[in-house]
């Protein structure tokens, strides 16, 4: 790693030196009053050839930098040449980093560049400034992250048409490659490369394209016009980060001879019940792949009564089988079969959509379609899934659905790959939410939450999203959204102490969690959480377990509410038992309180045992034997009785 870093550093010095030498000391020829200055920034990394490659973010250190570009144009977009531009960077009002060329002259296009080196510093509000003669200036704000936790990026590739024909470009397929960063946000201005395999069987309109604001780069596949250039082509999409590595994903399109019929093929992994769509196919009976062939005529009408045959391959070798090898299209033009793996996984680690198994449907030599998918080796490769639930707002009004919240669920497998086209169930304790949503190709699904106009809807709605895998079980996630009456008063009316999470902690040294939060929620008379911060005092007792305390202070402490909820930390001692808590707030001289038992302190693991028996209840049974009743008392390390287990 040290050798690689040294190479990068040397390359940066070379590029920096080149940029400095390229500047000169000529006096600007004009300072016309119609001079317009624009400023842009772009994170870049330097590859082994010394080229600047666009990346998603600037990283503290030498692995990535920020390229700053200033353009000086007239009102009529004519370039100003040899204008001196001064570059500077600040963070919290102090100078930040350094530029390879803090002063640069514009070229014949009116453009001046400078490369910002962060000097191993980072920040979230770094201001980049370009200035001309102290009179004209522009400022941009950038972020430099202080960790390499930015990789891997995610590359997703799709086509809008999996089959085109030899028709001189009348039919075509749009190939879309989308790049998301480590936090699943789209990255703009990244160059995606596209390669056609085998070369010459079709034509790509471009060998590369830059991602837009949605992180999408798009090109088009068309036919060559040669009747002999038919078959299945592979489009390999790739992006290479000079510092971290390369992503590549393959996708397939069939090129067929002109025909009045069009065959499409789709694949979906399903669970052991062969009905529930899951994230992926797995070796054995955990999951299968549902293959659907759809035959239509040139007008888009389904064609019934035609035989579709199927085969599957891995690296051009036959692999796996189907419940039936062929079938006749129904009235909807469809044939549905199930693919069963041959007991071996087909996947390449680190490529989220690498299609290892290729399934092909045939109506004739000229009418075919293909699709690809992975087969994972075991449950541990994909499970547990990760279900993440969030919303664009945490408050809506009681207005009969005029204001709504968009609730988004993201479902990822154990490799952080999206579970595509999976049904997520939603439920809400108040208001209304769509019961089912289907994830898209990135594992996301949006549903709408609204009120029903009933006064009973006012308050906090608990919203739950869930997914049940037929083979592995259920996962859930929850959020809360408050439905407020527009007549909200903001006056505290009552308190609630919810159960803590976790609601059971261990005595000190008991081998488990020894602390949890105790919270109190403050509501107005309409059951709406009070936004304004108020002080809530928490008191333990009476009869609290030995050593239990709040915030390591004692049995009494206070906290201010945030979004209507105040919390303190409860810590266990050496004694077990339930924790009785009283929360009190005083508002305009009036005391409001609530009491609950939100936490239980449990004993530690067994550490001592004592045997007992009663000699007075001993009976002779003959032959020199006696019968008596014996018992054993089990205690933890501090001689607290251990609960039944």
PDB file of C-alpha atoms in Angstrom, residues 135-236:
ATOM      1  CA  UNK A 135     -13.809  43.113  -7.820  1.00  0.00           C
ATOM      2  CA  UNK A 136     -15.354  39.995  -9.346  1.00  0.00           C
ATOM      3  CA  UNK A 137     -15.622  36.765  -7.373  1.00  0.00           C
ATOM      4  CA  UNK A 138     -17.552  33.522  -7.147  1.00  0.00           C
ATOM      5  CA  UNK A 139     -17.737  30.986  -4.313  1.00  0.00           C
ATOM      6  CA  UNK A 140     -18.606  27.289  -4.249  1.00  0.00           C
ATOM      7  CA  UNK A 141     -18.917  24.998  -1.221  1.00  0.00           C
ATOM      8  CA  UNK A 142     -17.467  21.476  -1.189  1.00  0.00           C
ATOM      9  CA  UNK A 143     -17.127  18.578   1.236  1.00  0.00           C
ATOM     10  CA  UNK A 144     -14.002  16.499   1.803  1.00  0.00           C
ATOM     11  CA  UNK A 145     -14.625  13.297   3.744  1.00  0.00           C
ATOM     12  CA  UNK A 146     -12.134  12.133   6.342  1.00  0.00           C
ATOM     13  CA  UNK A 147     -12.430   8.409   5.636  1.00  0.00           C
ATOM     14  CA  UNK A 148     -12.088   5.953   2.789  1.00  0.00           C
ATOM     15  CA  UNK A 149     -15.554   4.628   3.671  1.00  0.00           C
ATOM     16  CA  UNK A 150     -16.776   5.740   0.256  1.00  0.00           C
ATOM     17  CA  UNK A 151     -16.284   2.489  -1.618  1.00  0.00           C
ATOM     18  CA  UNK A 152     -17.731   0.350  -3.051  1.00  0.00           C
ATOM     19  CA  UNK A 153     -19.898   2.351  -5.400  1.00  0.00           C
ATOM     20  CA  UNK A 154     -22.951   0.527  -6.781  1.00  0.00           C
ATOM     21  CA  UNK A 155     -23.369   0.007 -10.525  1.00  0.00           C
ATOM     22  CA  UNK A 156     -26.790  -1.030 -11.841  1.00  0.00           C
ATOM     23  CA  UNK A 157     -27.442  -1.690 -15.527  1.00  0.00           C
ATOM     24  CA  UNK A 158     -30.768  -2.153 -17.317  1.00  0.00           C
ATOM     25  CA  UNK A 159     -32.191  -2.197 -20.845  1.00  0.00           C
ATOM     26  CA  UNK A 160     -35.609  -1.056 -22.004  1.00  0.00           C
ATOM     27  CA  UNK A 161     -35.747  -3.652 -24.779  1.00  0.00           C
ATOM     28  CA  UNK A 162     -34.168  -7.088 -24.447  1.00  0.00           C
ATOM     29  CA  UNK A 163     -34.691  -7.895 -28.133  1.00  0.00           C
ATOM     30  CA  UNK A 164     -34.077  -5.895 -31.308  1.00  0.00           C
ATOM     31  CA  UNK A 165     -34.264  -6.873 -34.976  1.00  0.00           C
ATOM     32  CA  UNK A 166     -32.201  -6.536 -38.138  1.00  0.00           C
ATOM     33  CA  UNK A 167     -34.079  -3.465 -39.369  1.00  0.00           C
ATOM     34  CA  UNK A 168     -31.407  -0.750 -39.747  1.00  0.00           C
ATOM     35  CA  UNK A 169     -32.077   0.836 -36.388  1.00  0.00           C
ATOM     36  CA  UNK A 170     -35.874   0.908 -36.408  1.00  0.00           C
ATOM     37  CA  UNK A 171     -35.799  -1.143 -33.211  1.00  0.00           C
ATOM     38  CA  UNK A 172     -33.174  -0.327 -30.606  1.00  0.00           C
ATOM     39  CA  UNK A 173     -32.316  -0.929 -26.979  1.00  0.00           C
ATOM     40  CA  UNK A 174     -31.407   1.840 -24.543  1.00  0.00           C
ATOM     41  CA  UNK A 175     -28.717   0.696 -22.104  1.00  0.00           C
ATOM     42  CA  UNK A 176     -28.808   2.622 -18.811  1.00  0.00           C
ATOM     43  CA  UNK A 177     -25.994   2.368 -16.261  1.00  0.00           C
ATOM     44  CA  UNK A 178     -26.605   3.985 -12.884  1.00  0.00           C
ATOM     45  CA  UNK A 179     -23.885   4.632 -10.293  1.00  0.00           C
ATOM     46  CA  UNK A 180     -24.693   5.225  -6.615  1.00  0.00           C
ATOM     47  CA  UNK A 181     -22.182   5.996  -3.895  1.00  0.00           C
ATOM     48  CA  UNK A 182     -21.562   4.152  -0.627  1.00  0.00           C
ATOM     49  CA  UNK A 183     -24.666   5.819   0.846  1.00  0.00           C
ATOM     50  CA  UNK A 184     -26.817   5.040  -2.203  1.00  0.00           C
ATOM     51  CA  UNK A 185     -26.832   8.596  -3.521  1.00  0.00           C
ATOM     52  CA  UNK A 186     -26.454   9.186  -7.303  1.00  0.00           C
ATOM     53  CA  UNK A 187     -23.068  10.409  -8.544  1.00  0.00           C
ATOM     54  CA  UNK A 188     -22.842  12.917 -11.392  1.00  0.00           C
ATOM     55  CA  UNK A 189     -20.146  13.342 -14.084  1.00  0.00           C
ATOM     56  CA  UNK A 190     -18.626   9.851 -13.871  1.00  0.00           C
ATOM     57  CA  UNK A 191     -17.516   8.310 -17.163  1.00  0.00           C
ATOM     58  CA  UNK A 192     -19.002   4.853 -17.746  1.00  0.00           C
ATOM     59  CA  UNK A 193     -17.405   2.673 -20.427  1.00  0.00           C
ATOM     60  CA  UNK A 194     -19.453   0.303 -22.593  1.00  0.00           C
ATOM     61  CA  UNK A 195     -18.134  -2.699 -24.523  1.00  0.00           C
ATOM     62  CA  UNK A 196     -20.009  -4.956 -26.946  1.00  0.00           C
ATOM     63  CA  UNK A 197     -19.225  -8.684 -26.946  1.00  0.00           C
ATOM     64  CA  UNK A 198     -18.835 -10.123 -29.518  1.00  0.00           C
ATOM     65  CA  UNK A 199     -17.691  -6.980 -31.238  1.00  0.00           C
ATOM     66  CA  UNK A 200     -19.392  -6.293 -34.563  1.00  0.00           C
ATOM     67  CA  UNK A 201     -22.614  -8.211 -33.946  1.00  0.00           C
ATOM     68  CA  UNK A 202     -24.352  -4.921 -33.168  1.00  0.00           C
ATOM     69  CA  UNK A 203     -23.473  -1.235 -32.888  1.00  0.00           C
ATOM     70  CA  UNK A 204     -23.189   0.838 -29.717  1.00  0.00           C
ATOM     71  CA  UNK A 205     -23.871   4.523 -30.332  1.00  0.00           C
ATOM     72  CA  UNK A 206     -20.997   5.390 -27.993  1.00  0.00           C
ATOM     73  CA  UNK A 207     -18.240   3.591 -26.126  1.00  0.00           C
ATOM     74  CA  UNK A 208     -18.686   5.811 -23.064  1.00  0.00           C
ATOM     75  CA  UNK A 209     -21.075   8.289 -21.460  1.00  0.00           C
ATOM     76  CA  UNK A 210     -21.094  10.524 -18.377  1.00  0.00           C
ATOM     77  CA  UNK A 211     -23.632  10.107 -15.598  1.00  0.00           C
ATOM     78  CA  UNK A 212     -26.275  12.817 -15.179  1.00  0.00           C
ATOM     79  CA  UNK A 213     -27.721  14.254 -11.960  1.00  0.00           C
ATOM     80  CA  UNK A 214     -29.593  10.970 -11.401  1.00  0.00           C
ATOM     81  CA  UNK A 215     -26.344   9.019 -11.698  1.00  0.00           C
ATOM     82  CA  UNK A 216     -27.422   7.557 -15.058  1.00  0.00           C
ATOM     83  CA  UNK A 217     -25.294   7.168 -18.193  1.00  0.00           C
ATOM     84  CA  UNK A 218     -27.167   5.990 -21.279  1.00  0.00           C
ATOM     85  CA  UNK A 219     -26.229   4.746 -24.741  1.00  0.00           C
ATOM     86  CA  UNK A 220     -28.106   2.827 -27.423  1.00  0.00           C
ATOM     87  CA  UNK A 221     -27.655  -0.538 -29.154  1.00  0.00           C
ATOM     88  CA  UNK A 222     -28.762  -0.846 -32.787  1.00  0.00           C
ATOM     89  CA  UNK A 223     -28.366  -3.566 -35.400  1.00  0.00           C
ATOM     90  CA  UNK A 224     -25.734  -3.558 -38.150  1.00  0.00           C
ATOM     91  CA  UNK A 225     -28.260  -4.065 -40.952  1.00  0.00           C
ATOM     92  CA  UNK A 226     -26.500  -7.317 -41.894  1.00  0.00           C
ATOM     93  CA  UNK A 227     -29.000 -10.244 -41.902  1.00  0.00           C
ATOM     94  CA  UNK A 228     -26.242 -12.546 -40.665  1.00  0.00           C
ATOM     95  CA  UNK A 229     -25.522 -10.509 -37.523  1.00  0.00           C
ATOM     96  CA  UNK A 230     -28.064 -12.240 -35.274  1.00  0.00           C
ATOM     97  CA  UNK A 231     -27.623 -13.733 -31.809  1.00  0.00           C
ATOM     98  CA  UNK A 232     -27.288 -12.697 -28.185  1.00  0.00           C
ATOM     99  CA  UNK A 233     -24.831  -9.903 -27.414  1.00  0.00           C
ATOM    100  CA  UNK A 234     -23.307  -8.938 -24.084  1.00  0.00           C
ATOM    101  CA  UNK A 235     -22.976  -5.278 -23.141  1.00  0.00           C
ATOM    102  CA  UNK A 236     -20.281  -4.840 -20.479  1.00  0.00           C
TER     103      UNK A 236
END
